[in-house]
PDB file of C-alpha atoms in Angstrom:
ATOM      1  CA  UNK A   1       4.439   5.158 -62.950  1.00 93.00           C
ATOM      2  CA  UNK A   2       5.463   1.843 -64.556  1.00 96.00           C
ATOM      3  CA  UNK A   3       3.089   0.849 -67.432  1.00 97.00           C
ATOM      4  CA  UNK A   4       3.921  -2.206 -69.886  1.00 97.00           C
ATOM      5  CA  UNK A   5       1.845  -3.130 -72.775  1.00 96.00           C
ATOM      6  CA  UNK A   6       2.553  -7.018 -74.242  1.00 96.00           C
ATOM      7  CA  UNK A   7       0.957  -7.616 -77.767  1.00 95.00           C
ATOM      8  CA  UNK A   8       1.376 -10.042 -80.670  1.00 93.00           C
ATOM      9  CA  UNK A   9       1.868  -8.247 -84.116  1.00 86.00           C
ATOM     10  CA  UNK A  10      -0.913  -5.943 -85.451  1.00 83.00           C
ATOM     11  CA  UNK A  11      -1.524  -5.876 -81.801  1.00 83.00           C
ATOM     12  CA  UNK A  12      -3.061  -9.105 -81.337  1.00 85.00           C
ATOM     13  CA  UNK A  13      -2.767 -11.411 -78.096  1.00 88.00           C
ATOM     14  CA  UNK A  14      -0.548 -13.489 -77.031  1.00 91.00           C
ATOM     15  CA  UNK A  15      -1.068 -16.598 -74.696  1.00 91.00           C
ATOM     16  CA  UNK A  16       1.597 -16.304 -72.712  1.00 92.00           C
ATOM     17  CA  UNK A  17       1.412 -12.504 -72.223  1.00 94.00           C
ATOM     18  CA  UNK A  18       0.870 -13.312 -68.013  1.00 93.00           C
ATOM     19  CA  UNK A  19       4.706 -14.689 -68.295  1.00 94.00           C
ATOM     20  CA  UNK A  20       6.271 -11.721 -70.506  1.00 95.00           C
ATOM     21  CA  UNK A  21       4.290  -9.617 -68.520  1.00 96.00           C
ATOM     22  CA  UNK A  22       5.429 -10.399 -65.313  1.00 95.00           C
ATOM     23  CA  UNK A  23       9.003 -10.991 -66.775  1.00 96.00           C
ATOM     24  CA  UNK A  24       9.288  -7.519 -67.569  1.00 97.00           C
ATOM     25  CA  UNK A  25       7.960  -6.303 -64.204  1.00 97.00           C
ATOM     26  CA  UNK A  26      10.579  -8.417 -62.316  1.00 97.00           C
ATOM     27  CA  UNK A  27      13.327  -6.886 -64.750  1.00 97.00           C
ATOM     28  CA  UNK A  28      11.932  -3.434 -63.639  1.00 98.00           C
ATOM     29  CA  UNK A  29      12.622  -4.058 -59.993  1.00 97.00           C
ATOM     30  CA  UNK A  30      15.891  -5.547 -60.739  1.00 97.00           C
ATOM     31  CA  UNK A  31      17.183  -2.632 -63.358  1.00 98.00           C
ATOM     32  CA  UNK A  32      15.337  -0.157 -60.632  1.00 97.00           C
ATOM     33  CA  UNK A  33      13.243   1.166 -63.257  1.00 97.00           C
ATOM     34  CA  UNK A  34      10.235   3.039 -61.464  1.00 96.00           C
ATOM     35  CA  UNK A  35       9.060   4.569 -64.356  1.00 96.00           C
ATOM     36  CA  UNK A  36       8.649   3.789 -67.692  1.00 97.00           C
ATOM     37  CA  UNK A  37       6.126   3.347 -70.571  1.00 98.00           C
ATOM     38  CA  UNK A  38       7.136  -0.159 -72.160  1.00 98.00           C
ATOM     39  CA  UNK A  39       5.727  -2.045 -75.083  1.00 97.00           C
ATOM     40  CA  UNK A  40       6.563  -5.609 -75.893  1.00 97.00           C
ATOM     41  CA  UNK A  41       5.954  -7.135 -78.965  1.00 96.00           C
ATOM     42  CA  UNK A  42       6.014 -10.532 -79.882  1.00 95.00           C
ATOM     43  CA  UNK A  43       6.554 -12.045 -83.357  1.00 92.00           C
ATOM     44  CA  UNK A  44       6.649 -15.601 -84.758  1.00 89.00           C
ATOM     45  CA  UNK A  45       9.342 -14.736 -86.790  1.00 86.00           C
ATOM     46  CA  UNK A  46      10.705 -11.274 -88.418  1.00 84.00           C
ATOM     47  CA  UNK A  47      10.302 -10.104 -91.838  1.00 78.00           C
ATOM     48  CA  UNK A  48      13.277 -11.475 -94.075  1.00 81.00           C
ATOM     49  CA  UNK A  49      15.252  -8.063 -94.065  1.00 83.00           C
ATOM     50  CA  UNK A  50      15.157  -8.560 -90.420  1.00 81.00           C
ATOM     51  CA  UNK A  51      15.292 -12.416 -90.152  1.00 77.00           C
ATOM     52  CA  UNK A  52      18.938 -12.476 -88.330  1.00 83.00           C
ATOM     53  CA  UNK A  53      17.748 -10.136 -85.258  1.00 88.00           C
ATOM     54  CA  UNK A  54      16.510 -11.829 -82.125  1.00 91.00           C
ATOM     55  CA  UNK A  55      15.257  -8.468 -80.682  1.00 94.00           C
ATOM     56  CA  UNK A  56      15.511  -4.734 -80.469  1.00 95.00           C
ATOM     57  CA  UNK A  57      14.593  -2.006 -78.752  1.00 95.00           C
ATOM     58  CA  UNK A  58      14.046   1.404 -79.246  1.00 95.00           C
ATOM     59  CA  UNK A  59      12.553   4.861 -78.436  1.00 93.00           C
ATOM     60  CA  UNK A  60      12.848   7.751 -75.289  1.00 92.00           C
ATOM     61  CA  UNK A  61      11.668   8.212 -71.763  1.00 91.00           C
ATOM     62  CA  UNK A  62       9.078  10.762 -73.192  1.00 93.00           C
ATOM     63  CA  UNK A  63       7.524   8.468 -76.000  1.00 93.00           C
ATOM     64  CA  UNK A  64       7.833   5.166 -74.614  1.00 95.00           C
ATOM     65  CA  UNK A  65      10.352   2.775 -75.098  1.00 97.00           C
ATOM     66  CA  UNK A  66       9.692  -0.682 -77.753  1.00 97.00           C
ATOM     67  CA  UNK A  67      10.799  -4.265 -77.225  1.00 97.00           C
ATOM     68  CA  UNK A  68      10.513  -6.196 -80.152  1.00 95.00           C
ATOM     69  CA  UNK A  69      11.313  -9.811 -80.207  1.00 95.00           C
ATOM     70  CA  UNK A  70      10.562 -12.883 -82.285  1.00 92.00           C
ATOM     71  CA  UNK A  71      10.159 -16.615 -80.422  1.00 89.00           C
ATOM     72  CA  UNK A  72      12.264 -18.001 -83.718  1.00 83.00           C
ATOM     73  CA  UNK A  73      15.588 -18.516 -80.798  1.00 85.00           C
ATOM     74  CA  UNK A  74      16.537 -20.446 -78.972  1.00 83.00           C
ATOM     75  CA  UNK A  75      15.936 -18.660 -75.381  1.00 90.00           C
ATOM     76  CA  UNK A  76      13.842 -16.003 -76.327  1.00 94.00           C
ATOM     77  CA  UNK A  77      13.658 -14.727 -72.466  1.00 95.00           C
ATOM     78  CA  UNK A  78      17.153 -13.857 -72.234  1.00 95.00           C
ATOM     79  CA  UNK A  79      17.065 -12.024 -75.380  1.00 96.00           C
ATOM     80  CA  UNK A  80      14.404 -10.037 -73.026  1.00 97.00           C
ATOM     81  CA  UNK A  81      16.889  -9.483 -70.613  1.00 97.00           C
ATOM     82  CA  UNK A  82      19.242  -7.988 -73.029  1.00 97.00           C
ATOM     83  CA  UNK A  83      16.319  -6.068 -74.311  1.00 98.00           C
ATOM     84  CA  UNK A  84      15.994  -4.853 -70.953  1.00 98.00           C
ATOM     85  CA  UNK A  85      19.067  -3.406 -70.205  1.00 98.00           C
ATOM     86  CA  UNK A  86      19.055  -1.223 -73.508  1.00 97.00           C
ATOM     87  CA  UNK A  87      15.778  -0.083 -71.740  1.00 98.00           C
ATOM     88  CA  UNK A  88      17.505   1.259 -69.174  1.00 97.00           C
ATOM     89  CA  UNK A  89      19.925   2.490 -71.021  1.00 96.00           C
ATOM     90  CA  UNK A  90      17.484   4.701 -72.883  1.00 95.00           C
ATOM     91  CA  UNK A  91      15.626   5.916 -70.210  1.00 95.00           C
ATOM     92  CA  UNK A  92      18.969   7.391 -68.530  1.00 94.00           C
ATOM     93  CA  UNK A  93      19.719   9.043 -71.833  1.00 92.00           C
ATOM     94  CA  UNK A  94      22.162   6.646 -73.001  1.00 92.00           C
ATOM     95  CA  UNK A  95      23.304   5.549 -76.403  1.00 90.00           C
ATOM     96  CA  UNK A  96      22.576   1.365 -76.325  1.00 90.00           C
ATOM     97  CA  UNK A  97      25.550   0.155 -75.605  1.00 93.00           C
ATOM     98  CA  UNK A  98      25.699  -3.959 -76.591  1.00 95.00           C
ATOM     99  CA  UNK A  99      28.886  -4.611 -74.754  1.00 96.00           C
ATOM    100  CA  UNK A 100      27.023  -3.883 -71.556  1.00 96.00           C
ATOM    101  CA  UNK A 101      23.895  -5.944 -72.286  1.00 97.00           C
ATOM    102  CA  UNK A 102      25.725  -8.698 -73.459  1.00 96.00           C
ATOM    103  CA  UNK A 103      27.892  -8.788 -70.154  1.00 97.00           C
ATOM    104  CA  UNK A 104      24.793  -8.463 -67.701  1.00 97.00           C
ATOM    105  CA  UNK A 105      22.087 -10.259 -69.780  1.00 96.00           C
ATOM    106  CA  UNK A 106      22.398 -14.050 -68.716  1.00 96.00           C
ATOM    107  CA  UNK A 107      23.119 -12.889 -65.397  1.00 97.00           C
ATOM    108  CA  UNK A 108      19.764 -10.992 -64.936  1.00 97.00           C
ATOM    109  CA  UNK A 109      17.859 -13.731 -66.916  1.00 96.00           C
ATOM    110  CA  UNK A 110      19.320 -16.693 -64.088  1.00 95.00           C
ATOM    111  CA  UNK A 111      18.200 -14.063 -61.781  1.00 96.00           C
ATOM    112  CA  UNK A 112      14.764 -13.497 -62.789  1.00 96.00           C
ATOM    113  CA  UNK A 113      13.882 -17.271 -63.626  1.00 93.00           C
ATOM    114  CA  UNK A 114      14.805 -17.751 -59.322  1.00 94.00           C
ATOM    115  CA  UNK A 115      12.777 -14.607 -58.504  1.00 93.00           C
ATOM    116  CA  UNK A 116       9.502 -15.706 -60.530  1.00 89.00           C
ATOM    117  CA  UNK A 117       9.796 -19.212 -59.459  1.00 84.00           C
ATOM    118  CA  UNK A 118      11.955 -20.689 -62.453  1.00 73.00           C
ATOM    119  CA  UNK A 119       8.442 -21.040 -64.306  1.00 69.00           C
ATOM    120  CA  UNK A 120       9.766 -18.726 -67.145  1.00 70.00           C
TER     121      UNK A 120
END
C-alpha cells in the first residue's frame, strides 16, 4: 500500500498540499513504487545550519521514508523529483546515490508537469 503524508513544519498545513500531494503520487507511478510510507515536509526556509540544502531525504522501507524540502529555490518541484529518486533508492536498499538523482531528476520533473497537466 502507498500512503503519503504532506505537512508544513510542526505538522501544520499547507495550501498547496493537493499539488505536492498528487506530485508525489505521479512520481510513484513513474519510479514504480507500489509501496511505500512517505512523508513530505514543507518549510519556508531551513534552520541556518541547514540554510544551503534544498531538500533531503531519509529513512527505510520499514519506518517510512522523509522528504524534507524548503520553497526558499528556485524550482522547488524538481528538487522533489530528486527527492524522489533517493526514495527509491532507499526502499530497494540502496545507499543514496546523488549522481543518479541528479542525472534523472529534470527528466522525471518535465515528465510529471505533462502527466498532471503542466499545472505544477
Amino acid at each position: 500500500m502507498l500512503l503519503i503524508y504532506c505537512e508544513g513544519p510542526r505538522g501544520g498545513q499547507l495550501k498547496d498540499e493537493k499539488q505536492i500531494l498528487d506530485y508525489v503520487d505521479v512520481a510513484c507511478q513513474e519510479l514504480e513504487i507500489k509501496t511505500a510510507e512517505i512523508d513530505v515536509i514543507i518549510y519556508n526556509k531551513f534552520p541556518k545550519d541547514y540554510d544551503d540544502w534544498l531538500g533531503c531525504c531519509y529513512g527505510n522501507k520499514e519506518d517510512g521514508i522523509v522528504i524534507e524540502l524548503t520553497r526558499d529555490q528556485e524550482d522547488m518541484y524538481q528538487t522533489l523529483a530528486h527527492e524522489m529518486i533517493h526514495v527509491k533508492q532507499f526502499l530497494n536498499g540502496q545507499y543514496p546515490y546523488e549522481r543518479e538523482a541528479k542525472a534523472y531528476e529534470k527528466q522525471l520533473h518535465r515528465k510529471i508537469k505533462k502527466l498532471t497537466g503542466g499545472y505544477i
